[in-house]
Amino acid sequence: MRADARRNHERLLAEARAAFAEHGTEASLEDVARRAGVGIGTLYRHFPHRHALLSAVFEDAAGELLDRARELRDAPEPCAALVTWLREIVRHATEYRGLSRALMAATQDDSSALARCSDPIRQAGTELLSRAQRAGTVREDVAIGDLLQLTHAIALAAEATPGDEELADRLLTLTLRGLKRT
């Protein structure tokens, strides 16, 4: 990328992060472009549609989640490592109103720009889940796709109930009790 195009790209991402945090993932793309000091055409040259912009914004969070999964891969308690990682997914998913809904849709659509982020997350989660299953602490019939959908659903519930800051943690705890091998 040319230097000016790279600067535009970075400004667009910074303004999109701010707009999505403030107004949710349905924030006006025209507003994002205006705040970045570029025209809407420039935004669309860099990000051809909303999901491409969401994907770029979410890549940072996905990178953090992937780094965290690598750290937890060798934790002494495989089930605790998985639980820690799932809690962090819920926290990341609640950063932007509407992100959970978009991520849930991306899990069903491999052609989505968000799939670029969700595929590595799914792989990292599979490793943590498999390790916990091999340790005998998580049921064998639990699948990572189901866990990711559940974490997104929990984030959606927390988003819909902003006055209850403990809701996401309570729901995740309740869900995780059903994962344990009896």
Tab-separated table of N, CA and C in Angstrom:
chain	number	residue	atom	x	y	z
A	1	MET	N	0.840	-1.184	0.000
A	1	MET	CA	0.000	0.000	0.000
A	1	MET	C	0.877	1.236	0.000
A	2	ARG	N	0.472	2.235	-0.755
A	2	ARG	CA	1.171	3.517	-0.717
A	2	ARG	C	1.011	4.111	0.677
A	3	ALA	N	1.893	5.040	1.015
A	3	ALA	CA	1.884	5.636	2.358
A	3	ALA	C	0.552	6.325	2.655
A	4	ASP	N	0.019	7.078	1.682
A	4	ASP	CA	-1.255	7.779	1.933
A	4	ASP	C	-2.410	6.787	2.066
A	5	ALA	N	-2.388	5.716	1.286
A	5	ALA	CA	-3.433	4.694	1.379
A	5	ALA	C	-3.342	3.965	2.721
A	6	ARG	N	-2.118	3.713	3.176
A	6	ARG	CA	-1.918	3.050	4.466
A	6	ARG	C	-2.435	3.934	5.605
A	7	ARG	N	-2.162	5.248	5.515
A	7	ARG	CA	-2.664	6.188	6.537
A	7	ARG	C	-4.184	6.212	6.538
A	8	ASN	N	-4.790	6.262	5.351
A	8	ASN	CA	-6.258	6.233	5.260
A	8	ASN	C	-6.812	4.953	5.880
A	9	HIS	N	-6.182	3.844	5.562
A	9	HIS	CA	-6.608	2.547	6.081
A	9	HIS	C	-6.587	2.559	7.615
A	10	GLU	N	-5.490	3.015	8.186
A	10	GLU	CA	-5.348	3.048	9.648
A	10	GLU	C	-6.341	4.020	10.291
A	11	ARG	N	-6.550	5.176	9.669
A	11	ARG	CA	-7.537	6.139	10.206
A	11	ARG	C	-8.937	5.549	10.148
A	12	LEU	N	-9.266	4.894	9.055
A	12	LEU	CA	-10.578	4.262	8.934
A	12	LEU	C	-10.780	3.202	10.014
A	13	LEU	N	-9.765	2.391	10.253
A	13	LEU	CA	-9.880	1.368	11.302
A	13	LEU	C	-10.051	2.002	12.676
A	14	ALA	N	-9.262	3.022	12.967
A	14	ALA	CA	-9.356	3.688	14.273
A	14	ALA	C	-10.738	4.300	14.470
A	15	GLU	N	-11.247	4.954	13.449
A	15	GLU	CA	-12.567	5.583	13.565
A	15	GLU	C	-13.683	4.547	13.602
A	16	ALA	N	-13.499	3.444	12.888
A	16	ALA	CA	-14.498	2.373	12.933
A	16	ALA	C	-14.550	1.770	14.332
A	17	ARG	N	-13.382	1.542	14.935
A	17	ARG	CA	-13.361	1.018	16.311
A	17	ARG	C	-14.137	1.946	17.241
A	18	ALA	N	-13.861	3.229	17.130
A	18	ALA	CA	-14.532	4.210	17.994
A	18	ALA	C	-16.037	4.241	17.717
A	19	ALA	N	-16.419	4.265	16.457
A	19	ALA	CA	-17.845	4.318	16.097
A	19	ALA	C	-18.572	3.044	16.518
A	20	PHE	N	-17.942	1.890	16.319
A	20	PHE	CA	-18.575	0.630	16.700
A	20	PHE	C	-18.700	0.522	18.225
A	21	ALA	N	-17.699	1.011	18.943
A	21	ALA	CA	-17.774	0.984	20.409
A	21	ALA	C	-18.879	1.907	20.911
A	22	GLU	N	-19.026	3.037	20.255
A	22	GLU	CA	-20.010	4.033	20.693
A	22	GLU	C	-21.428	3.710	20.230
A	23	HIS	N	-21.569	3.278	18.970
A	23	HIS	CA	-22.901	3.104	18.376
A	23	HIS	C	-23.234	1.661	17.998
A	24	GLY	N	-22.318	0.741	18.193
A	24	GLY	CA	-22.551	-0.644	17.798
A	24	GLY	C	-22.104	-0.885	16.368
A	25	THR	N	-22.198	-2.124	15.939
A	25	THR	CA	-21.684	-2.509	14.616
A	25	THR	C	-22.537	-1.992	13.470
A	26	GLU	N	-23.695	-1.420	13.785
A	26	GLU	CA	-24.536	-0.833	12.742
A	26	GLU	C	-24.285	0.672	12.595
A	27	ALA	N	-23.200	1.160	13.182
A	27	ALA	CA	-22.856	2.577	13.079
A	27	ALA	C	-22.762	2.970	11.604
A	28	SER	N	-23.046	4.202	11.339
A	28	SER	CA	-23.033	4.716	9.974
A	28	SER	C	-21.628	4.663	9.371
A	29	LEU	N	-21.497	4.005	8.219
A	29	LEU	CA	-20.211	3.959	7.534
A	29	LEU	C	-19.854	5.330	6.975
A	30	GLU	N	-20.857	6.101	6.606
A	30	GLU	CA	-20.606	7.469	6.151
A	30	GLU	C	-19.976	8.287	7.273
A	31	ASP	N	-20.459	8.069	8.500
A	31	ASP	CA	-19.900	8.759	9.658
A	31	ASP	C	-18.460	8.312	9.904
A	32	VAL	N	-18.186	7.033	9.755
A	32	VAL	CA	-16.826	6.518	9.932
A	32	VAL	C	-15.896	7.210	8.925
A	33	ALA	N	-16.313	7.264	7.670
A	33	ALA	CA	-15.491	7.897	6.634
A	33	ALA	C	-15.273	9.377	6.949
A	34	ARG	N	-16.350	10.058	7.326
A	34	ARG	CA	-16.244	11.491	7.637
A	34	ARG	C	-15.281	11.712	8.793
A	35	ARG	N	-15.414	10.910	9.848
A	35	ARG	CA	-14.543	11.053	11.019
A	35	ARG	C	-13.087	10.769	10.664
A	36	ALA	N	-12.861	9.899	9.684
A	36	ALA	CA	-11.500	9.574	9.257
A	36	ALA	C	-10.954	10.607	8.273
A	37	GLY	N	-11.811	11.535	7.846
A	37	GLY	CA	-11.370	12.581	6.922
A	37	GLY	C	-11.254	12.117	5.487
A	38	VAL	N	-12.037	11.093	5.120
A	38	VAL	CA	-12.019	10.587	3.749
A	38	VAL	C	-13.451	10.486	3.243
A	39	GLY	N	-13.609	10.271	1.967
A	39	GLY	CA	-14.926	10.077	1.382
A	39	GLY	C	-15.374	8.624	1.537
A	40	ILE	N	-16.664	8.415	1.345
A	40	ILE	CA	-17.217	7.066	1.474
A	40	ILE	C	-16.617	6.121	0.433
A	41	GLY	N	-16.266	6.645	-0.738
A	41	GLY	CA	-15.638	5.823	-1.779
A	41	GLY	C	-14.301	5.265	-1.313
A	42	THR	N	-13.551	6.061	-0.570
A	42	THR	CA	-12.266	5.594	-0.031
A	42	THR	C	-12.494	4.472	0.965
A	43	LEU	N	-13.515	4.637	1.813
A	43	LEU	CA	-13.836	3.577	2.763
A	43	LEU	C	-14.138	2.288	2.007
A	44	TYR	N	-14.981	2.370	0.984
A	44	TYR	CA	-15.368	1.160	0.243
A	44	TYR	C	-14.220	0.579	-0.581
A	45	ARG	N	-13.244	1.396	-0.979
A	45	ARG	CA	-12.077	0.837	-1.664
A	45	ARG	C	-11.255	-0.022	-0.703
A	46	HIS	N	-11.177	0.408	0.541
A	46	HIS	CA	-10.433	-0.359	1.543
A	46	HIS	C	-11.247	-1.527	2.100
A	47	PHE	N	-12.547	-1.284	2.290
A	47	PHE	CA	-13.441	-2.271	2.911
A	47	PHE	C	-14.717	-2.319	2.084
A	48	PRO	N	-14.843	-3.284	1.166
A	48	PRO	CA	-15.942	-3.299	0.209
A	48	PRO	C	-17.347	-3.421	0.815
A	49	HIS	N	-17.435	-3.866	2.075
A	49	HIS	CA	-18.742	-3.967	2.731
A	49	HIS	C	-18.524	-3.933	4.245
A	50	ARG	N	-19.605	-3.801	4.974
A	50	ARG	CA	-19.555	-3.664	6.438
A	50	ARG	C	-18.810	-4.828	7.096
A	51	HIS	N	-19.057	-6.065	6.646
A	51	HIS	CA	-18.399	-7.209	7.280
A	51	HIS	C	-16.892	-7.196	7.060
A	52	ALA	N	-16.435	-6.640	5.950
A	52	ALA	CA	-14.989	-6.531	5.726
A	52	ALA	C	-14.383	-5.561	6.752
A	53	LEU	N	-15.083	-4.467	7.023
A	53	LEU	CA	-14.615	-3.508	8.026
A	53	LEU	C	-14.692	-4.128	9.422
A	54	LEU	N	-15.790	-4.800	9.727
A	54	LEU	CA	-15.927	-5.482	11.022
A	54	LEU	C	-14.810	-6.513	11.204
A	55	SER	N	-14.515	-7.249	10.168
A	55	SER	CA	-13.472	-8.255	10.234
A	55	SER	C	-12.130	-7.616	10.561
A	56	ALA	N	-11.822	-6.520	9.897
A	56	ALA	CA	-10.551	-5.829	10.150
A	56	ALA	C	-10.488	-5.314	11.581
A	57	VAL	N	-11.587	-4.773	12.077
A	57	VAL	CA	-11.631	-4.287	13.455
A	57	VAL	C	-11.485	-5.456	14.426
A	58	PHE	N	-12.154	-6.563	14.132
A	58	PHE	CA	-12.132	-7.699	15.037
A	58	PHE	C	-10.812	-8.456	15.000
A	59	GLU	N	-10.010	-8.286	13.955
A	59	GLU	CA	-8.745	-9.010	13.848
A	59	GLU	C	-7.833	-8.755	15.039
A	60	ASP	N	-7.814	-7.522	15.557
A	60	ASP	CA	-6.986	-7.235	16.728
A	60	ASP	C	-7.430	-8.074	17.917
A	61	ALA	N	-8.729	-8.079	18.169
A	61	ALA	CA	-9.262	-8.867	19.280
A	61	ALA	C	-9.007	-10.348	19.032
A	62	ALA	N	-9.174	-10.784	17.802
A	62	ALA	CA	-8.934	-12.191	17.479
A	62	ALA	C	-7.472	-12.538	17.728
A	63	GLY	N	-6.584	-11.634	17.380
A	63	GLY	CA	-5.154	-11.861	17.642
A	63	GLY	C	-4.880	-12.033	19.124
A	64	GLU	N	-5.518	-11.203	19.944
A	64	GLU	CA	-5.360	-11.326	21.391
A	64	GLU	C	-5.897	-12.668	21.885
A	65	LEU	N	-7.051	-13.077	21.358
A	65	LEU	CA	-7.637	-14.363	21.766
A	65	LEU	C	-6.764	-15.538	21.335
A	66	LEU	N	-6.154	-15.431	20.161
A	66	LEU	CA	-5.271	-16.495	19.685
A	66	LEU	C	-4.003	-16.564	20.530
A	67	ASP	N	-3.447	-15.403	20.873
A	67	ASP	CA	-2.273	-15.377	21.745
A	67	ASP	C	-2.610	-16.001	23.096
A	68	ARG	N	-3.772	-15.652	23.620
A	68	ARG	CA	-4.194	-16.177	24.919
A	68	ARG	C	-4.394	-17.695	24.846
A	69	ALA	N	-4.952	-18.189	23.753
A	69	ALA	CA	-5.132	-19.635	23.595
A	69	ALA	C	-3.782	-20.338	23.592
A	70	ARG	N	-2.789	-19.738	22.922
A	70	ARG	CA	-1.446	-20.336	22.910
A	70	ARG	C	-0.867	-20.385	24.325
A	71	GLU	N	-1.086	-19.317	25.099
A	71	GLU	CA	-0.603	-19.292	26.487
A	71	GLU	C	-1.272	-20.380	27.316
A	72	LEU	N	-2.555	-20.580	27.093
A	72	LEU	CA	-3.335	-21.521	27.905
A	72	LEU	C	-3.183	-22.969	27.471
A	73	ARG	N	-2.613	-23.180	26.305
A	73	ARG	CA	-2.506	-24.537	25.746
A	73	ARG	C	-1.765	-25.505	26.676
A	74	ASP	N	-0.812	-24.995	27.434
A	74	ASP	CA	-0.030	-25.859	28.322
A	74	ASP	C	-0.353	-25.637	29.793
A	75	ALA	N	-1.453	-24.984	30.089
A	75	ALA	CA	-1.848	-24.756	31.476
A	75	ALA	C	-2.046	-26.096	32.178
A	76	PRO	N	-1.750	-26.153	33.476
A	76	PRO	CA	-1.851	-27.432	34.186
A	76	PRO	C	-3.276	-27.991	34.275
A	77	GLU	N	-4.273	-27.142	34.244
A	77	GLU	CA	-5.666	-27.583	34.327
A	77	GLU	C	-6.359	-27.300	32.981
A	78	PRO	N	-6.484	-28.298	32.112
A	78	PRO	CA	-7.062	-28.072	30.785
A	78	PRO	C	-8.480	-27.498	30.807
A	79	CYS	N	-9.314	-27.948	31.723
A	79	CYS	CA	-10.682	-27.445	31.777
A	79	CYS	C	-10.691	-25.979	32.207
A	80	ALA	N	-9.883	-25.640	33.210
A	80	ALA	CA	-9.797	-24.245	33.664
A	80	ALA	C	-9.274	-23.348	32.544
A	81	ALA	N	-8.336	-23.859	31.752
A	81	ALA	CA	-7.797	-23.086	30.631
A	81	ALA	C	-8.900	-22.792	29.609
A	82	LEU	N	-9.700	-23.806	29.294
A	82	LEU	CA	-10.807	-23.635	28.353
A	82	LEU	C	-11.806	-22.617	28.889
A	83	VAL	N	-12.152	-22.730	30.162
A	83	VAL	CA	-13.110	-21.809	30.784
A	83	VAL	C	-12.580	-20.377	30.749
A	84	THR	N	-11.321	-20.192	31.079
A	84	THR	CA	-10.707	-18.859	31.036
A	84	THR	C	-10.817	-18.270	29.643
A	85	TRP	N	-10.512	-19.067	28.645
A	85	TRP	CA	-10.537	-18.599	27.260
A	85	TRP	C	-11.959	-18.244	26.824
A	86	LEU	N	-12.925	-19.069	27.202
A	86	LEU	CA	-14.322	-18.782	26.844
A	86	LEU	C	-14.804	-17.495	27.507
A	87	ARG	N	-14.395	-17.246	28.745
A	87	ARG	CA	-14.744	-15.987	29.416
A	87	ARG	C	-14.183	-14.793	28.650
A	88	GLU	N	-12.968	-14.949	28.153
A	88	GLU	CA	-12.345	-13.860	27.395
A	88	GLU	C	-13.046	-13.636	26.059
A	89	ILE	N	-13.536	-14.697	25.460
A	89	ILE	CA	-14.311	-14.546	24.221
A	89	ILE	C	-15.571	-13.725	24.497
A	90	VAL	N	-16.271	-14.049	25.573
A	90	VAL	CA	-17.478	-13.300	25.921
A	90	VAL	C	-17.129	-11.828	26.145
A	91	ARG	N	-16.043	-11.568	26.864
A	91	ARG	CA	-15.636	-10.181	27.127
A	91	ARG	C	-15.346	-9.440	25.817
A	92	HIS	N	-14.605	-10.077	24.923
A	92	HIS	CA	-14.295	-9.445	23.635
A	92	HIS	C	-15.563	-9.218	22.803
A	93	ALA	N	-16.448	-10.188	22.822
A	93	ALA	CA	-17.666	-10.095	22.002
A	93	ALA	C	-18.591	-8.986	22.474
A	94	THR	N	-18.492	-8.602	23.746
A	94	THR	CA	-19.374	-7.539	24.253
A	94	THR	C	-18.781	-6.151	24.083
A	95	GLU	N	-17.584	-6.052	23.530
A	95	GLU	CA	-16.964	-4.732	23.341
A	95	GLU	C	-17.738	-3.869	22.348
A	96	TYR	N	-18.310	-4.492	21.324
A	96	TYR	CA	-19.049	-3.758	20.304
A	96	TYR	C	-20.453	-4.322	20.198
A	97	ARG	N	-21.442	-3.476	20.454
A	97	ARG	CA	-22.836	-3.902	20.302
A	97	ARG	C	-23.066	-4.428	18.892
A	98	GLY	N	-23.589	-5.615	18.786
A	98	GLY	CA	-23.888	-6.202	17.476
A	98	GLY	C	-22.814	-7.144	16.966
A	99	LEU	N	-21.635	-7.135	17.574
A	99	LEU	CA	-20.558	-8.009	17.088
A	99	LEU	C	-20.921	-9.477	17.271
A	100	SER	N	-21.514	-9.818	18.386
A	100	SER	CA	-21.880	-11.220	18.624
A	100	SER	C	-22.831	-11.728	17.557
A	101	ARG	N	-23.811	-10.912	17.196
A	101	ARG	CA	-24.769	-11.309	16.166
A	101	ARG	C	-24.044	-11.549	14.832
A	102	ALA	N	-23.127	-10.662	14.494
A	102	ALA	CA	-22.378	-10.815	13.242
A	102	ALA	C	-21.486	-12.053	13.290
A	103	LEU	N	-20.863	-12.309	14.435
A	103	LEU	CA	-20.007	-13.487	14.558
A	103	LEU	C	-20.816	-14.773	14.502
A	104	MET	N	-22.002	-14.755	15.092
A	104	MET	CA	-22.860	-15.939	15.026
A	104	MET	C	-23.229	-16.239	13.581
A	105	ALA	N	-23.540	-15.210	12.819
A	105	ALA	CA	-23.882	-15.397	11.410
A	105	ALA	C	-22.681	-15.909	10.624
A	106	ALA	N	-21.483	-15.430	10.973
A	106	ALA	CA	-20.273	-15.828	10.245
A	106	ALA	C	-19.962	-17.306	10.442
A	107	THR	N	-20.366	-17.873	11.571
A	107	THR	CA	-20.076	-19.293	11.787
A	107	THR	C	-20.853	-20.169	10.821
A	108	GLN	N	-21.908	-19.638	10.229
A	108	GLN	CA	-22.718	-20.389	9.277
A	108	GLN	C	-22.397	-20.039	7.827
A	109	ASP	N	-21.483	-19.068	7.626
A	109	ASP	CA	-21.204	-18.576	6.282
A	109	ASP	C	-19.698	-18.496	6.060
A	110	ASP	N	-19.134	-19.537	5.463
A	110	ASP	CA	-17.688	-19.576	5.236
A	110	ASP	C	-17.198	-18.488	4.287
A	111	SER	N	-18.099	-17.895	3.506
A	111	SER	CA	-17.687	-16.858	2.570
A	111	SER	C	-17.674	-15.472	3.218
A	112	SER	N	-18.163	-15.362	4.436
A	112	SER	CA	-18.200	-14.081	5.137
A	112	SER	C	-16.784	-13.592	5.419
A	113	ALA	N	-16.607	-12.274	5.345
A	113	ALA	CA	-15.304	-11.699	5.687
A	113	ALA	C	-14.946	-12.000	7.138
A	114	LEU	N	-15.946	-12.127	7.989
A	114	LEU	CA	-15.680	-12.440	9.392
A	114	LEU	C	-15.195	-13.870	9.584
A	115	ALA	N	-15.422	-14.741	8.613
A	115	ALA	CA	-14.942	-16.123	8.713
A	115	ALA	C	-13.421	-16.144	8.783
A	116	ARG	N	-12.795	-15.147	8.201
A	116	ARG	CA	-11.333	-15.044	8.237
A	116	ARG	C	-10.847	-14.974	9.682
A	117	CYS	N	-11.634	-14.341	10.551
A	117	CYS	CA	-11.292	-14.276	11.975
A	117	CYS	C	-11.791	-15.492	12.729
A	118	SER	N	-12.973	-15.958	12.381
A	118	SER	CA	-13.572	-17.027	13.179
A	118	SER	C	-12.895	-18.377	12.966
A	119	ASP	N	-12.337	-18.631	11.789
A	119	ASP	CA	-11.685	-19.921	11.544
A	119	ASP	C	-10.483	-20.157	12.471
A	120	PRO	N	-9.558	-19.189	12.607
A	120	PRO	CA	-8.440	-19.405	13.538
A	120	PRO	C	-8.905	-19.513	14.995
A	121	ILE	N	-9.951	-18.762	15.352
A	121	ILE	CA	-10.505	-18.853	16.704
A	121	ILE	C	-11.063	-20.259	16.928
A	122	ARG	N	-11.756	-20.766	15.945
A	122	ARG	CA	-12.320	-22.119	16.040
A	122	ARG	C	-11.205	-23.162	16.219
A	123	GLN	N	-10.123	-23.015	15.472
A	123	GLN	CA	-8.994	-23.951	15.586
A	123	GLN	C	-8.376	-23.889	16.975
A	124	ALA	N	-8.142	-22.678	17.474
A	124	ALA	CA	-7.534	-22.511	18.799
A	124	ALA	C	-8.448	-23.101	19.872
A	125	GLY	N	-9.742	-22.847	19.754
A	125	GLY	CA	-10.694	-23.392	20.708
A	125	GLY	C	-10.761	-24.909	20.654
A	126	THR	N	-10.651	-25.458	19.453
A	126	THR	CA	-10.668	-26.914	19.296
A	126	THR	C	-9.503	-27.547	20.051
A	127	GLU	N	-8.340	-26.911	19.977
A	127	GLU	CA	-7.175	-27.442	20.696
A	127	GLU	C	-7.420	-27.435	22.204
A	128	LEU	N	-7.940	-26.314	22.726
A	128	LEU	CA	-8.205	-26.229	24.167
A	128	LEU	C	-9.291	-27.225	24.586
A	129	LEU	N	-10.333	-27.309	23.789
A	129	LEU	CA	-11.422	-28.236	24.104
A	129	LEU	C	-10.936	-29.687	24.051
A	130	SER	N	-10.208	-30.057	23.032
A	130	SER	CA	-9.707	-31.429	22.888
A	130	SER	C	-8.816	-31.810	24.059
A	131	ARG	N	-8.010	-30.876	24.493
A	131	ARG	CA	-7.126	-31.138	25.632
A	131	ARG	C	-7.954	-31.407	26.896
A	132	ALA	N	-8.988	-30.610	27.121
A	132	ALA	CA	-9.857	-30.807	28.287
A	132	ALA	C	-10.622	-32.134	28.169
A	133	GLN	N	-11.019	-32.490	26.950
A	133	GLN	CA	-11.713	-33.765	26.755
A	133	GLN	C	-10.764	-34.937	27.000
A	134	ARG	N	-9.535	-34.832	26.517
A	134	ARG	CA	-8.552	-35.911	26.751
A	134	ARG	C	-8.242	-36.068	28.241
A	135	ALA	N	-8.308	-34.959	28.977
A	135	ALA	CA	-8.067	-35.007	30.426
A	135	ALA	C	-9.264	-35.606	31.168
A	136	GLY	N	-10.371	-35.790	30.447
A	136	GLY	CA	-11.544	-36.401	31.046
A	136	GLY	C	-12.406	-35.442	31.847
A	137	THR	N	-12.199	-34.128	31.654
A	137	THR	CA	-12.959	-33.148	32.437
A	137	THR	C	-14.117	-32.525	31.669
A	138	VAL	N	-14.147	-32.722	30.361
A	138	VAL	CA	-15.222	-32.192	29.527
A	138	VAL	C	-15.797	-33.339	28.707
A	139	ARG	N	-17.101	-33.355	28.591
A	139	ARG	CA	-17.789	-34.419	27.849
A	139	ARG	C	-17.268	-34.508	26.414
A	140	GLU	N	-17.234	-35.716	25.899
A	140	GLU	CA	-16.746	-35.965	24.537
A	140	GLU	C	-17.686	-35.421	23.460
A	141	ASP	N	-18.963	-35.286	23.770
A	141	ASP	CA	-19.924	-34.850	22.752
A	141	ASP	C	-20.019	-33.328	22.616
A	142	VAL	N	-19.169	-32.596	23.313
A	142	VAL	CA	-19.145	-31.138	23.213
A	142	VAL	C	-18.310	-30.751	21.989
A	143	ALA	N	-18.835	-29.849	21.173
A	143	ALA	CA	-18.136	-29.390	19.961
A	143	ALA	C	-17.805	-27.904	20.096
A	144	ILE	N	-16.695	-27.501	19.527
A	144	ILE	CA	-16.266	-26.104	19.641
A	144	ILE	C	-17.268	-25.162	18.981
A	145	GLY	N	-17.867	-25.560	17.881
A	145	GLY	CA	-18.861	-24.693	17.234
A	145	GLY	C	-20.017	-24.371	18.165
A	146	ASP	N	-20.456	-25.375	18.921
A	146	ASP	CA	-21.536	-25.151	19.883
A	146	ASP	C	-21.091	-24.204	20.988
A	147	LEU	N	-19.864	-24.391	21.477
A	147	LEU	CA	-19.352	-23.509	22.537
A	147	LEU	C	-19.247	-22.065	22.062
A	148	LEU	N	-18.770	-21.879	20.855
A	148	LEU	CA	-18.646	-20.515	20.330
A	148	LEU	C	-20.019	-19.873	20.147
A	149	GLN	N	-20.974	-20.638	19.640
A	149	GLN	CA	-22.333	-20.100	19.504
A	149	GLN	C	-22.893	-19.729	20.880
A	150	LEU	N	-22.655	-20.568	21.867
A	150	LEU	CA	-23.133	-20.279	23.223
A	150	LEU	C	-22.488	-19.013	23.780
A	151	THR	N	-21.185	-18.851	23.565
A	151	THR	CA	-20.530	-17.642	24.087
A	151	THR	C	-21.093	-16.399	23.411
A	152	HIS	N	-21.366	-16.485	22.118
A	152	HIS	CA	-21.942	-15.333	21.419
A	152	HIS	C	-23.363	-15.060	21.908
A	153	ALA	N	-24.117	-16.122	22.157
A	153	ALA	CA	-25.479	-15.946	22.671
A	153	ALA	C	-25.448	-15.312	24.062
A	154	ILE	N	-24.489	-15.704	24.872
A	154	ILE	CA	-24.341	-15.108	26.203
A	154	ILE	C	-23.982	-13.634	26.071
A	155	ALA	N	-23.093	-13.312	25.154
A	155	ALA	CA	-22.729	-11.910	24.924
A	155	ALA	C	-23.947	-11.106	24.455
A	156	LEU	N	-24.777	-11.710	23.599
A	156	LEU	CA	-26.008	-11.037	23.154
A	156	LEU	C	-26.955	-10.781	24.323
A	157	ALA	N	-27.093	-11.758	25.194
A	157	ALA	CA	-27.963	-11.594	26.361
A	157	ALA	C	-27.436	-10.481	27.258
A	158	ALA	N	-26.131	-10.435	27.453
A	158	ALA	CA	-25.532	-9.382	28.281
A	158	ALA	C	-25.712	-8.011	27.631
A	159	GLU	N	-25.608	-7.979	26.316
A	159	GLU	CA	-25.808	-6.731	25.568
A	159	GLU	C	-27.237	-6.214	25.738
A	160	ALA	N	-28.184	-7.131	25.779
A	160	ALA	CA	-29.598	-6.756	25.896
A	160	ALA	C	-29.973	-6.376	27.326
A	161	THR	N	-29.091	-6.664	28.280
A	161	THR	CA	-29.363	-6.367	29.686
A	161	THR	C	-28.185	-5.607	30.278
A	162	PRO	N	-27.930	-4.381	29.810
A	162	PRO	CA	-26.730	-3.661	30.237
A	162	PRO	C	-26.691	-3.330	31.731
A	163	GLY	N	-27.823	-3.322	32.398
A	163	GLY	CA	-27.845	-3.002	33.823
A	163	GLY	C	-27.368	-4.125	34.717
A	164	ASP	N	-27.211	-5.316	34.182
A	164	ASP	CA	-26.796	-6.473	34.971
A	164	ASP	C	-25.390	-6.879	34.546
A	165	GLU	N	-24.391	-6.312	35.198
A	165	GLU	CA	-23.002	-6.544	34.799
A	165	GLU	C	-22.519	-7.969	35.070
A	166	GLU	N	-23.224	-8.699	35.919
A	166	GLU	CA	-22.829	-10.061	36.264
A	166	GLU	C	-23.518	-11.115	35.399
A	167	LEU	N	-24.459	-10.700	34.555
A	167	LEU	CA	-25.260	-11.659	33.790
A	167	LEU	C	-24.404	-12.583	32.933
A	168	ALA	N	-23.479	-12.035	32.170
A	168	ALA	CA	-22.665	-12.865	31.269
A	168	ALA	C	-21.917	-13.931	32.058
A	169	ASP	N	-21.341	-13.555	33.189
A	169	ASP	CA	-20.593	-14.524	33.975
A	169	ASP	C	-21.510	-15.601	34.556
A	170	ARG	N	-22.688	-15.198	35.035
A	170	ARG	CA	-23.635	-16.193	35.562
A	170	ARG	C	-24.073	-17.170	34.478
A	171	LEU	N	-24.390	-16.647	33.295
A	171	LEU	CA	-24.831	-17.508	32.201
A	171	LEU	C	-23.712	-18.443	31.740
A	172	LEU	N	-22.507	-17.917	31.681
A	172	LEU	CA	-21.382	-18.762	31.266
A	172	LEU	C	-21.127	-19.856	32.303
A	173	THR	N	-21.182	-19.502	33.562
A	173	THR	CA	-20.993	-20.502	34.625
A	173	THR	C	-22.049	-21.596	34.521
A	174	LEU	N	-23.286	-21.199	34.331
A	174	LEU	CA	-24.375	-22.169	34.186
A	174	LEU	C	-24.141	-23.077	32.981
A	175	THR	N	-23.746	-22.494	31.881
A	175	THR	CA	-23.475	-23.257	30.656
A	175	THR	C	-22.327	-24.238	30.862
A	176	LEU	N	-21.271	-23.757	31.498
A	176	LEU	CA	-20.084	-24.597	31.661
A	176	LEU	C	-20.324	-25.786	32.579
A	177	ARG	N	-21.256	-25.658	33.489
A	177	ARG	CA	-21.595	-26.796	34.353
A	177	ARG	C	-22.127	-27.961	33.514
A	178	GLY	N	-22.777	-27.647	32.417
A	178	GLY	CA	-23.306	-28.692	31.535
A	178	GLY	C	-22.233	-29.362	30.693
A	179	LEU	N	-21.031	-28.789	30.617
A	179	LEU	CA	-19.940	-29.364	29.832
A	179	LEU	C	-19.205	-30.469	30.559
A	180	LYS	N	-19.238	-30.391	31.877
A	180	LYS	CA	-18.406	-31.303	32.664
A	180	LYS	C	-18.884	-32.735	32.552
A	181	ARG	N	-17.936	-33.580	32.513
A	181	ARG	CA	-18.205	-35.012	32.459
A	181	ARG	C	-18.711	-35.453	33.826
A	182	THR	N	-19.761	-36.252	33.841
A	182	THR	CA	-20.322	-36.702	35.114
A	182	THR	C	-19.916	-38.114	35.430
